[in-house]
Structures are given as C-alpha cells and as structure tokens.
Coordinates of C-alpha atoms in Angstrom, one line a residue:
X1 CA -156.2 -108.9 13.0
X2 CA -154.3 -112.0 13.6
X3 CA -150.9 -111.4 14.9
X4 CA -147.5 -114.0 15.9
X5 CA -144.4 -112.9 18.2
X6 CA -142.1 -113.6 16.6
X7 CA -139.0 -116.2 17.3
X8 CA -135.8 -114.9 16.9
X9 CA -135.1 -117.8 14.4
X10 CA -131.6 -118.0 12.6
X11 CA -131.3 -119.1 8.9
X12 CA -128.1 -120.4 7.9
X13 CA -128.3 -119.8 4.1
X14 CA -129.2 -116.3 2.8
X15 CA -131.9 -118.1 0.2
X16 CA -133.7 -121.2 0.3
X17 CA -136.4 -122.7 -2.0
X18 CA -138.9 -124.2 -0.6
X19 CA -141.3 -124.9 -3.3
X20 CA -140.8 -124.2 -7.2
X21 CA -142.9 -120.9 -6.7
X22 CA -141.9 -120.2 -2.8
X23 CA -138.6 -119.1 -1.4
X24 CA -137.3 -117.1 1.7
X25 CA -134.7 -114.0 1.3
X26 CA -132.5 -112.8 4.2
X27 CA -132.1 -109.1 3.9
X28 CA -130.1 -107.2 7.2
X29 CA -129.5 -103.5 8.6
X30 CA -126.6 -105.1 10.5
X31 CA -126.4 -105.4 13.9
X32 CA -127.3 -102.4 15.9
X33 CA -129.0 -101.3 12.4
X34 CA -125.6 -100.0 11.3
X35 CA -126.6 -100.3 7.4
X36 CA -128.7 -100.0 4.4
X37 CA -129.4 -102.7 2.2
X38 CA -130.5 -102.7 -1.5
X39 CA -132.7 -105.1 -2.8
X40 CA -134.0 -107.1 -6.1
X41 CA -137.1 -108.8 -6.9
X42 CA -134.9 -111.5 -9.4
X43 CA -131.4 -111.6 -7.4
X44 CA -132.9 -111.1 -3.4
X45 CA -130.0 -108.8 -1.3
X46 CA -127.8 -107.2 -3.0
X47 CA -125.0 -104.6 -1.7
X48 CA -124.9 -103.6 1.8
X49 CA -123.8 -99.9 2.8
X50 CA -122.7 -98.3 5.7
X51 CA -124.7 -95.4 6.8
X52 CA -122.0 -93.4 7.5
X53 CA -120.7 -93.5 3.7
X54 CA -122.6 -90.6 2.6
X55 CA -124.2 -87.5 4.0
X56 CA -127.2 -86.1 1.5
X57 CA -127.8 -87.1 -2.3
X58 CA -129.0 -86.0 -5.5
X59 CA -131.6 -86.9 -8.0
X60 CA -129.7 -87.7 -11.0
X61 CA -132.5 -89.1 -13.1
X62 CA -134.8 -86.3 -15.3
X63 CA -133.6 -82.5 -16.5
X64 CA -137.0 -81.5 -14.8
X65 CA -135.6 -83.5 -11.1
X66 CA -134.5 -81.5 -8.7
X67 CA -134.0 -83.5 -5.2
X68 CA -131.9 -83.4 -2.6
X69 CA -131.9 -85.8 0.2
X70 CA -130.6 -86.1 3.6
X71 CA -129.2 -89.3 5.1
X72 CA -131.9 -90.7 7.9
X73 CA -130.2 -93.9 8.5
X74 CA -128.4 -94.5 11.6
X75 CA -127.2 -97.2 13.6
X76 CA -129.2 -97.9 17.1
X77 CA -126.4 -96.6 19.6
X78 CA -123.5 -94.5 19.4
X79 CA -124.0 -93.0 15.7
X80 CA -125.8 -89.6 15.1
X81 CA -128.2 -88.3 12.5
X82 CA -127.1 -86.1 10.1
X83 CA -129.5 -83.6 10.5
X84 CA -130.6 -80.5 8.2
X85 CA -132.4 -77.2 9.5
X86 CA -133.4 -73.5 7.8
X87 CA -133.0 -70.6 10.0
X88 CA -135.7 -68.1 10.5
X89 CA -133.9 -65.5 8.7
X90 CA -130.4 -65.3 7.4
X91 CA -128.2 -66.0 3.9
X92 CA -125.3 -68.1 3.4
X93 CA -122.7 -65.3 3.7
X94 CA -123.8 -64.6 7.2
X95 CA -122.2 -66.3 10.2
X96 CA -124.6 -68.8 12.2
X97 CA -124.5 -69.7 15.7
X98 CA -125.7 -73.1 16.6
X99 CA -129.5 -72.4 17.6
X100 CA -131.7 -75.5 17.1
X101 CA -134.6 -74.5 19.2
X102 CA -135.5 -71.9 16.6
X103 CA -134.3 -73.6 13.4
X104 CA -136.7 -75.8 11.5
X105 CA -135.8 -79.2 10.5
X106 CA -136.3 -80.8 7.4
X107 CA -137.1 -84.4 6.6
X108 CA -137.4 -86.4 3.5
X109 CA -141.1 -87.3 2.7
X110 CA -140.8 -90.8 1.3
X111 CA -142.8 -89.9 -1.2
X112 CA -141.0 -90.1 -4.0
X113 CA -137.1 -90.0 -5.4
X114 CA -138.0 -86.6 -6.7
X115 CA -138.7 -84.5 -3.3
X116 CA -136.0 -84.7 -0.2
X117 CA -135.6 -82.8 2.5
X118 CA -134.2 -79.5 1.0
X119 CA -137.4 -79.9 -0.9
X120 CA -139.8 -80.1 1.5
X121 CA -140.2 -76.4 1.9
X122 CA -141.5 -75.5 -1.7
X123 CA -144.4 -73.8 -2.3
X124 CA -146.7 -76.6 -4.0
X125 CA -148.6 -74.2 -5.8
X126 CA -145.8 -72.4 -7.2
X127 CA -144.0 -75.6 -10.2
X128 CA -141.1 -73.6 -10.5
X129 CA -140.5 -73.9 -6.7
X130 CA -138.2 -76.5 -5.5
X131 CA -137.6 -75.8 -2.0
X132 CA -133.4 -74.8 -2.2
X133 CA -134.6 -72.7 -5.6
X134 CA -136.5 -71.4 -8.4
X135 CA -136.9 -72.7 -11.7
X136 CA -136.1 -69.8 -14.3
X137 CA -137.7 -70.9 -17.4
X138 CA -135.4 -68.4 -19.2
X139 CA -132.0 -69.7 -18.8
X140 CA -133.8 -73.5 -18.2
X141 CA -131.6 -72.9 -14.6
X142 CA -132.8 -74.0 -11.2
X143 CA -131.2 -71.0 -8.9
X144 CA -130.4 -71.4 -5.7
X145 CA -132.4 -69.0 -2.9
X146 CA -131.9 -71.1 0.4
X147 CA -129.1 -71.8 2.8
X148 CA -129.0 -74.9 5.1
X149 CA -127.2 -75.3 8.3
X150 CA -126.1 -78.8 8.4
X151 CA -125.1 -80.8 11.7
X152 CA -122.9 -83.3 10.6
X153 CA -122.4 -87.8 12.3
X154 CA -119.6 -86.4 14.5
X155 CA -121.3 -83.3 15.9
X156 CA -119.6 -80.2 13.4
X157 CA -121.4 -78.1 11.7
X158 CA -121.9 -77.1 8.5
X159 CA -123.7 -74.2 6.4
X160 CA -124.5 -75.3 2.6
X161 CA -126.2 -73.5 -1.1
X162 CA -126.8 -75.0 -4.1
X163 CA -126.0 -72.2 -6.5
X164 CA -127.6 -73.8 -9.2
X165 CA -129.0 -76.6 -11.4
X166 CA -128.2 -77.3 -14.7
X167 CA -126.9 -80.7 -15.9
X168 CA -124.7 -80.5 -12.9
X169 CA -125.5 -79.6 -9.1
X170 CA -123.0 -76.9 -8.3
X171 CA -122.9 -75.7 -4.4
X172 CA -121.3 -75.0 -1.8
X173 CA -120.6 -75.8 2.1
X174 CA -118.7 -73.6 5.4
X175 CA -118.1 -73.8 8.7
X176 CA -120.6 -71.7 10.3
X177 CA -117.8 -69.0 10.0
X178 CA -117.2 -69.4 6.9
X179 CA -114.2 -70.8 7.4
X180 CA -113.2 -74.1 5.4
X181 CA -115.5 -73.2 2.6
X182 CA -115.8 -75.8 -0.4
X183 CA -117.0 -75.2 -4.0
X184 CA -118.7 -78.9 -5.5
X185 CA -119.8 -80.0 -8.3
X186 CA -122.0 -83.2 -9.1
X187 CA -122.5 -84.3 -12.4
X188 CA -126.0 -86.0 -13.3
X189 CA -124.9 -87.3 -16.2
X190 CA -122.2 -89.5 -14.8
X191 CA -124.8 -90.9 -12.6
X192 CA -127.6 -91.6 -15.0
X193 CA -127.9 -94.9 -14.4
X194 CA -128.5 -94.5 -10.5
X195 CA -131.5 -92.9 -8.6
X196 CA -129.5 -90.4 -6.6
X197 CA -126.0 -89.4 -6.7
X198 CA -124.2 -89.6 -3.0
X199 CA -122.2 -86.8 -1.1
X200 CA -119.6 -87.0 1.6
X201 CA -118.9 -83.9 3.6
X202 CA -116.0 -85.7 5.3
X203 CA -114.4 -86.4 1.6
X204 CA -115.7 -83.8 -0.6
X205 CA -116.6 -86.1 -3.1
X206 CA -119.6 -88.5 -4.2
X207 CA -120.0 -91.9 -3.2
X208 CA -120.8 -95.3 -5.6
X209 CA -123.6 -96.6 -3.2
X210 CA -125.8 -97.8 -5.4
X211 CA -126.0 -101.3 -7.8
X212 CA -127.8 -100.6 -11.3
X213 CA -130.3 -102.3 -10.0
X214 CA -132.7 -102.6 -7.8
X215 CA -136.1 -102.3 -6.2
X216 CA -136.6 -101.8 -2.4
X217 CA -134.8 -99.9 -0.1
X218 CA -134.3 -101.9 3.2
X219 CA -132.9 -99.0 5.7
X220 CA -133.8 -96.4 9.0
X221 CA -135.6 -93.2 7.7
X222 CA -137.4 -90.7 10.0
X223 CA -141.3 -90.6 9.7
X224 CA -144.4 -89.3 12.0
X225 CA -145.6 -91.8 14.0
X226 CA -146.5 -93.1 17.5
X227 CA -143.8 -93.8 19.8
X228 CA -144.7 -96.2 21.9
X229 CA -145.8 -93.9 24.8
X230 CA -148.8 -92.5 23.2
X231 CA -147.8 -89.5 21.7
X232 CA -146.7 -88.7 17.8
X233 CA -143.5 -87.4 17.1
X234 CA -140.6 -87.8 14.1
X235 CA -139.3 -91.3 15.0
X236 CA -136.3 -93.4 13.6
X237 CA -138.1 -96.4 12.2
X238 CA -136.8 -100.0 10.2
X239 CA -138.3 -100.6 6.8
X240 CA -138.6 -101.2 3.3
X241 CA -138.8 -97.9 0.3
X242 CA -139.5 -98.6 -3.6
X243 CA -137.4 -97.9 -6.0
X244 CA -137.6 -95.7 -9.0
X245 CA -140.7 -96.8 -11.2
X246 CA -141.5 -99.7 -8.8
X247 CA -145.4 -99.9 -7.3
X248 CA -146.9 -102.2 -4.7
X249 CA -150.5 -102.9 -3.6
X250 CA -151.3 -103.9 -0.2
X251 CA -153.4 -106.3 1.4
X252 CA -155.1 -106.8 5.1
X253 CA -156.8 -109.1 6.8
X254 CA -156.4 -111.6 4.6
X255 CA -154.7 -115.1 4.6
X256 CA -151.4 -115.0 1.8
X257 CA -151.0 -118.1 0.8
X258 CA -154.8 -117.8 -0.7
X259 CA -154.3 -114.2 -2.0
X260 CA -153.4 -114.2 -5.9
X261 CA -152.2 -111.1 -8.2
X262 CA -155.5 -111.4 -10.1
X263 CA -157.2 -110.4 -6.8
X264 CA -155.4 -107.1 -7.1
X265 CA -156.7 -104.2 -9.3
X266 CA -154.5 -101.7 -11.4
X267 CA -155.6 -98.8 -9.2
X268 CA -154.3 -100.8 -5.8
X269 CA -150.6 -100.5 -7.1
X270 CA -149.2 -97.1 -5.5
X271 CA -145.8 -95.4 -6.4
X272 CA -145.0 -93.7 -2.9
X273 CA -141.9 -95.1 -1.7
X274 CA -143.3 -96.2 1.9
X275 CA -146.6 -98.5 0.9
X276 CA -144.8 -101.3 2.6
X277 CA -142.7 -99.1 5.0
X278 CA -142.6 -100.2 9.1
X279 CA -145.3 -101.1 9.9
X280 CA -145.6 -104.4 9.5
X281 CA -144.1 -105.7 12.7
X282 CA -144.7 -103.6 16.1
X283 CA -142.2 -103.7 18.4
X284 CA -143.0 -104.2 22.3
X285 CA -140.7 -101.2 24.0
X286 CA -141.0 -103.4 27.7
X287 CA -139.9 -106.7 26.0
X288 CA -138.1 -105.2 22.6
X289 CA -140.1 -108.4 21.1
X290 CA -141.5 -107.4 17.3
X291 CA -145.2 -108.9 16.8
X292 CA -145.4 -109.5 13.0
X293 CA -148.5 -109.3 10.9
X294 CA -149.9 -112.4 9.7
X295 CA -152.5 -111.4 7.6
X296 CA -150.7 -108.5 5.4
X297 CA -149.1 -109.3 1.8
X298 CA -147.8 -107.0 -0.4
X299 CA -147.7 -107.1 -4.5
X300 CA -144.3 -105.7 -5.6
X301 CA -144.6 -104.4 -9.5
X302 CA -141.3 -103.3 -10.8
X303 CA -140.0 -101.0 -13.8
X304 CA -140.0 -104.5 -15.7
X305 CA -143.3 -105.4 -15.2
X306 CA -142.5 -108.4 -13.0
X307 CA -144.6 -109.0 -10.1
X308 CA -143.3 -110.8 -6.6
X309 CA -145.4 -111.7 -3.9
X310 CA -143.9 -110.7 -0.6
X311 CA -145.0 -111.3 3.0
X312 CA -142.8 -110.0 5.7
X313 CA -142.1 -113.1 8.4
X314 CA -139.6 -112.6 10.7
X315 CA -137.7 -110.1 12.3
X316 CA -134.7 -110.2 14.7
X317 CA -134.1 -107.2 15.6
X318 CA -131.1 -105.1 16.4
X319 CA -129.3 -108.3 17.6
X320 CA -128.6 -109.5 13.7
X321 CA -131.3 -106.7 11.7
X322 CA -132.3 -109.6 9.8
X323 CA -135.7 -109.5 7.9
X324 CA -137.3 -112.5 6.2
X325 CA -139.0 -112.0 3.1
X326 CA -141.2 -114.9 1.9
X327 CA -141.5 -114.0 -2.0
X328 CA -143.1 -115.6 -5.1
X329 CA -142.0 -113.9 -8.1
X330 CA -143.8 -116.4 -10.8
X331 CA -146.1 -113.8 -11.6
X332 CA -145.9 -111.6 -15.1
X333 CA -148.4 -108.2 -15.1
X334 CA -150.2 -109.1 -18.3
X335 CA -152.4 -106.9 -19.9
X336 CA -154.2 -106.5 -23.6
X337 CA -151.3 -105.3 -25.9
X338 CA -153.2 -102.9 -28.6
X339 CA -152.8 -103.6 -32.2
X340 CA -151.6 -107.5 -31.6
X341 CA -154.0 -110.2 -32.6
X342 CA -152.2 -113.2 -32.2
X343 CA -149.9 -114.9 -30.2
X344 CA -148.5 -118.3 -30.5
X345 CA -145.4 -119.8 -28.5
X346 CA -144.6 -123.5 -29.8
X347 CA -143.4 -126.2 -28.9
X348 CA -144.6 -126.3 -25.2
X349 CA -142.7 -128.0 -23.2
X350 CA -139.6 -127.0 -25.5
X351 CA -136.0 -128.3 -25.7
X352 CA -134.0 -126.2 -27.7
X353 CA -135.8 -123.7 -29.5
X354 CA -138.4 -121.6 -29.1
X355 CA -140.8 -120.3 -31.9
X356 CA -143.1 -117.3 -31.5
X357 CA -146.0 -116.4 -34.0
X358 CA -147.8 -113.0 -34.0
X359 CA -149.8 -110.9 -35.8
X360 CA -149.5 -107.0 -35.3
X361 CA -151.5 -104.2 -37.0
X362 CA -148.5 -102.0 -37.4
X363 CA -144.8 -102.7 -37.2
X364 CA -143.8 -102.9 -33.8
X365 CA -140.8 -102.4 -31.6
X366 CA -141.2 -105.2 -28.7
X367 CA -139.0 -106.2 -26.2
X368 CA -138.9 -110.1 -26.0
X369 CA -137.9 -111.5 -22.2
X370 CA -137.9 -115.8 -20.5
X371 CA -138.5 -115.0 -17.0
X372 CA -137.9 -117.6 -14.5
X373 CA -140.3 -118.4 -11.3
X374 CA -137.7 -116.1 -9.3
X375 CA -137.8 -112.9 -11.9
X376 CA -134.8 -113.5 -13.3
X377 CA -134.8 -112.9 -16.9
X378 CA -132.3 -115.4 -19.4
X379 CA -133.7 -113.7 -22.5
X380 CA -133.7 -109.7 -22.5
X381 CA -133.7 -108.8 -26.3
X382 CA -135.2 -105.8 -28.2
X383 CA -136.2 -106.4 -31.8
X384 CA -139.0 -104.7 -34.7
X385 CA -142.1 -106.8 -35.8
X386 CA -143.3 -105.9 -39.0
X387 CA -147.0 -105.8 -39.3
X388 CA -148.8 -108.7 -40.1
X389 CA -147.8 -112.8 -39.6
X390 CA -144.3 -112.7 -38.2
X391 CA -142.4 -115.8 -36.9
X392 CA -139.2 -115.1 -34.6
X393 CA -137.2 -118.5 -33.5
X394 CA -135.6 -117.6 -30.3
X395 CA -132.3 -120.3 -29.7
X396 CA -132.7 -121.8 -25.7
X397 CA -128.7 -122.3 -24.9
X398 CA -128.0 -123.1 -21.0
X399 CA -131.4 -122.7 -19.6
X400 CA -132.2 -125.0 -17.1
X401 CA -134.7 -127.2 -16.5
X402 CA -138.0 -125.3 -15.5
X403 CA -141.1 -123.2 -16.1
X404 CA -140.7 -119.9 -17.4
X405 CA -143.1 -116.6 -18.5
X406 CA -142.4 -115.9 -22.0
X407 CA -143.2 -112.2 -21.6
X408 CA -144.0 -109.6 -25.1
X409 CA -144.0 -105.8 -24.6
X410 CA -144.5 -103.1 -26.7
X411 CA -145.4 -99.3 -25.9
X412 CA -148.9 -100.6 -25.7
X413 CA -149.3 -103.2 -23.1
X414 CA -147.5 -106.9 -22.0
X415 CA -148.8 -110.2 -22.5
X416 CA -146.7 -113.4 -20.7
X417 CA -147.3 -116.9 -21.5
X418 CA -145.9 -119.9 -19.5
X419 CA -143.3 -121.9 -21.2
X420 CA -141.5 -125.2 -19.7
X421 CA -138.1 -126.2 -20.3
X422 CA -137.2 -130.1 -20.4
X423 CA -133.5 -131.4 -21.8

C-alpha cells in the first residue's frame, strides 16, 4: 500500500477550485479537537459545535425509532467524556454509589442513527427490545425497563429512565440520591426535520445542533481498535460518520484520480455510519505525525442521489484539526427509470430555457433537479407527468455559466443528462 506523511500544510481559503470537476474542502475539529463539524456534499463545512453543547440525543426520525445516543466527542486535553454505565442490579428508585469497576459501559455502535448506546443492550432476537425498553404492541408504547448511571463533562453524576416512548421521549434524571430529580420531555415532532434531538443535563433542555442538512459527521467517537501499543481496547478516535440515508463504497489499492463511479457496483455502497470512519490516516504515537493513505477513495451517495468523489489528503492534527477533502461531486447515480421510454433535453448548450421531452407509461410524479459539478442543485421542483408524450419548458433565470446534470426521478429509478449553460 502506498503511503505519504503528511505536511502539516496550511490553506488560507476554506474552498478552492482547482479544476471544473476538482476542489479541496477544509473541514476542522478545532484545535485540541474541541468540536464536531457537520458537513455537505453541495455546500462543503457547515456549522461547527462545541462538544460540550449537549450530553446524549434522540432519534427523532420514524414512530418505529427508538435511539438514544451518548456524546463521544471530546476535546484532546482537559475535557472529559460523558460516559454512560448499567449496574449489575438495581432500579432507578434505589440510591447508587459510584462503582465503575463493576458497571458496564455502553457505547454507540456507529452503525446506524437508529441504535445508540442505551440501545446497545437489546436482545437482537427479541424486535420489541430496544435496550432502555420494550415495545408493547398494545398501547403502540415503548416502556421504559432500564436505569442508567450517567457521569457527566465535569465529574457529577447522574442516574436517568426513560419512562416511555410515544411521540414524545418522556424521562427522567437524579443525583445518585435522588436528590435534584428532573422530569423531561422531548418532542419528536418538533424535531422532524433533524436526525437526533440534543439534550443538556446542565440546562435541562434540548439543544439546535444540527443544520437541515447534511451528510457526514466529522467528529471523536469511541470505537474498538488498536492503540498503538499492540493491544485492542475502546479508543477515542478522529473521523468522518454518514448521515441519515447517505451510503459510500470504498476503494483500496487503487490510484483516484483513475477510479470512476462506474467502476463501483450498487452492492459496494454501504449504509453503516463509519465506512469511511479513521482509518484513513495512522498516526505515529513517537512523532504524533499522521501517514495518510494514498491509494483509498471513497464514493459518497446521498439521500439525493448525488454522488461526490472524496479522497482524504491532509491532516493536521490537534494543532488546527484541519482535514482536507479532495471531492468531485459531478457525478449523478443514474439508473433505468421503469415505465419511461424517452427522454429528450433540447437545446444543448442552452441559454435561457430549457425544454424536456418524455414519454411515460403511466402518469408520473417526478421530481425535476439542475445540479451543478459541486452538487448544488438551482432547480429542485416536484411536478406530475401524464402518460404518454409530455413536453415541460423549464425557465433558466441566474444560472451561471457551466455544465450541469439535468437529473429526472420518479419512485422507480433516476436518469441525469449533462446540460451546458452559455449567456
């Protein structure tokens, strides 16, 4: 495998173009790692968040999602964990002394934004087991059956139940004593349009962390892995998660520039949240000099069908935590849309209009996007076909100069077609 140290090279714009197809993102975990970044395919980094601003989250998406997550990210020095265990025996009305070395602790899975740490005890066998409660298909209530003991950033403790699930989270949260108790309540539907729905123990409220959207993760999480020494333990590592509904392929061994999407089948694209995860740089504990891999590239496919390029390129470290991401995002997943037999985009190269022709079995409900080479889209529209020859003329007002993907999707498939803009 060929390999580069790294320089620990400085960019003074957060995104430069390189080539029409090519550019270079900045994204950072802050000095000393001390935050977690969200990023987009079309817009690069978008808000930055401190890892102290919230403590565990909730799924918000699905009736059927039941998640609770615990906050892994932490800066490098001088900021703790927040860190959740189960004791051997006990309930929530009982009073706990601090006893870690026979308490289990619970870790997210980076699997999926679905299961979090309160999950990760659930009987996989059992679908109406959730971890923190059971499902009672009676009253369409997940009930709470679990207490955690929570060790809060600044060293308190705190015991914690969810009593239930439905619509909203309800719980609530002690002093080991049961003194300072809290009753909470989170709604899911007044965070619908996020992932998870965040949770301060040192406000008693949630948290807007989230933009609307996005599609990795750039943050510390805990995972299994070697630690430098030889041995395998839970470690604190830098990397990138998916978002919701985003999949990426993978490739080794193989030189990126030459790589193409159509060199990746359908079955390479994965949904677990840590396909591109850590390690793509190794860091050197004697030195603290990352060695980044030159021959891996990842595919990123997200819930719009858009597909970016990405190599990993540079690292600096807890000096800056700035990562370089060299991305094309010029490419469209295109498959066979079912029922449409024609397709026609004119004129090509366009000014002012443009005018699409099809031909569907059965009237259609499509969703009509312009794409540019960095993902972003300028047309977003939703409109019904009716079956048979249709023309729609689509009005191009302050689109720059360019190429675009014309992209069509329906429930059954997408097909993209380059366009170029000249005025």
């Amino acid at each position: 495998m060929i390999k580069r140290i790294i320089s620990f090279l400085t960019f003074g714009a957060l995104t430069f173009t390189t080539t029409l197809n090519s550019q270079f993102d900045q994204v950072s975990v802050g000095p000393l790692y001390n935050v977690h970044t969200f990023y987009s395919l079309g817009e690069g980094a978008l808000n930055s968040v401190e890892n102290s601003a919230w403590d565990i989250a909730f799924s918000s998406q699905g009736v059927q999602d039941a998640g609770i997550f615990v906050n892994e990210s932490a800066a490098l020095a001088g900021q703790e964990q927040v860190e959740i265990y189960i004791p051997q025996t006990g309930i929530y009305d009982d009073v706990f002394e601090v006893d870690t070395e026979s308490w289990t602790r619970l870790y997210n899975s980076e699997v999926d934004w679905q299961n979090g740490a309160f999950n990760s005890i659930k009987d996989e066998i059992d679908v109406f087991d959730y971890g923190w409660g059971q499902y009672n298909p009676s009253t369409n209530t997940v009930e709470g059956n679990q207490v955690y003991l929570i060790k809060l950033r600044d060293g308190s403790w705190k015991k914690m139940f969810v009593e239930n699930l439905f619509f909203d989270w309800n719980f609530k949260y002690a002093d080991l004593d049961g003194q300072n108790e809290v009753f909470a309540s989170v709604s899911k539907a007044e965070h619908i349009e996020n992932v998870l729905a965040y949770f301060s123990f040192s406000t008693g409220e949630t948290v807007d962390v989230e933009p609307t959207s996005w599609d990795l993760l750039v943050t510390r999480y805990n995972t299994y892995t070697e630690d430098g020494n030889g041995n395998f333990e839970d470690y604190v590592v830098t990397g990138l998660l998916s978002g919701l509904d985003v999949q990426v392929a993978e490739k080794d061994d193989v030189d990126p520039d030459q790589i193409s999407h159509t060199d990746i089948l359908a079955e390479e694209y994965k949904s677990e949240l840590d396909v591109i995860g850590f390690d793509w740089k190794t860091v050197d504990f004697n030195t603290s000099l990352f060695t980044i891999d030159d021959d891996r590239v990842f595919f990123v496919k997200n819930a719009e069908d858009n597909v970016c390029k990405l190599q990993l390129i540079d690292f600096e470290g807890a000096s800056t935590g700035i990562m370089t991401i060299k991305k094309e995002c010029s490419i469209i997943a295109s498959t066979e849309i079912v029922g449409l037999y024609e397709l026609q985009l004119y004129p090509n190269p366009t000014t002012d209009y443009i005018h699409m022709l099809t031909d569907f079995q059965e009237e259609t409900s499509v969703n009509l996007r312009l794409v540019d080479m960095n993902g972003r889209a300028w047309i977003n529209i939703n409109k019904n076909v009716d079956s048979g020859f249709n023309q729609t003329k689509l009005r191009l007002r302050n689109i720059p100069n360019g190429n675009y993907h014309f992209v069509i999707q329906t429930k059954n498939g997408v097909k993209s077609q380059p366009i170029i803009i000249v005025n």
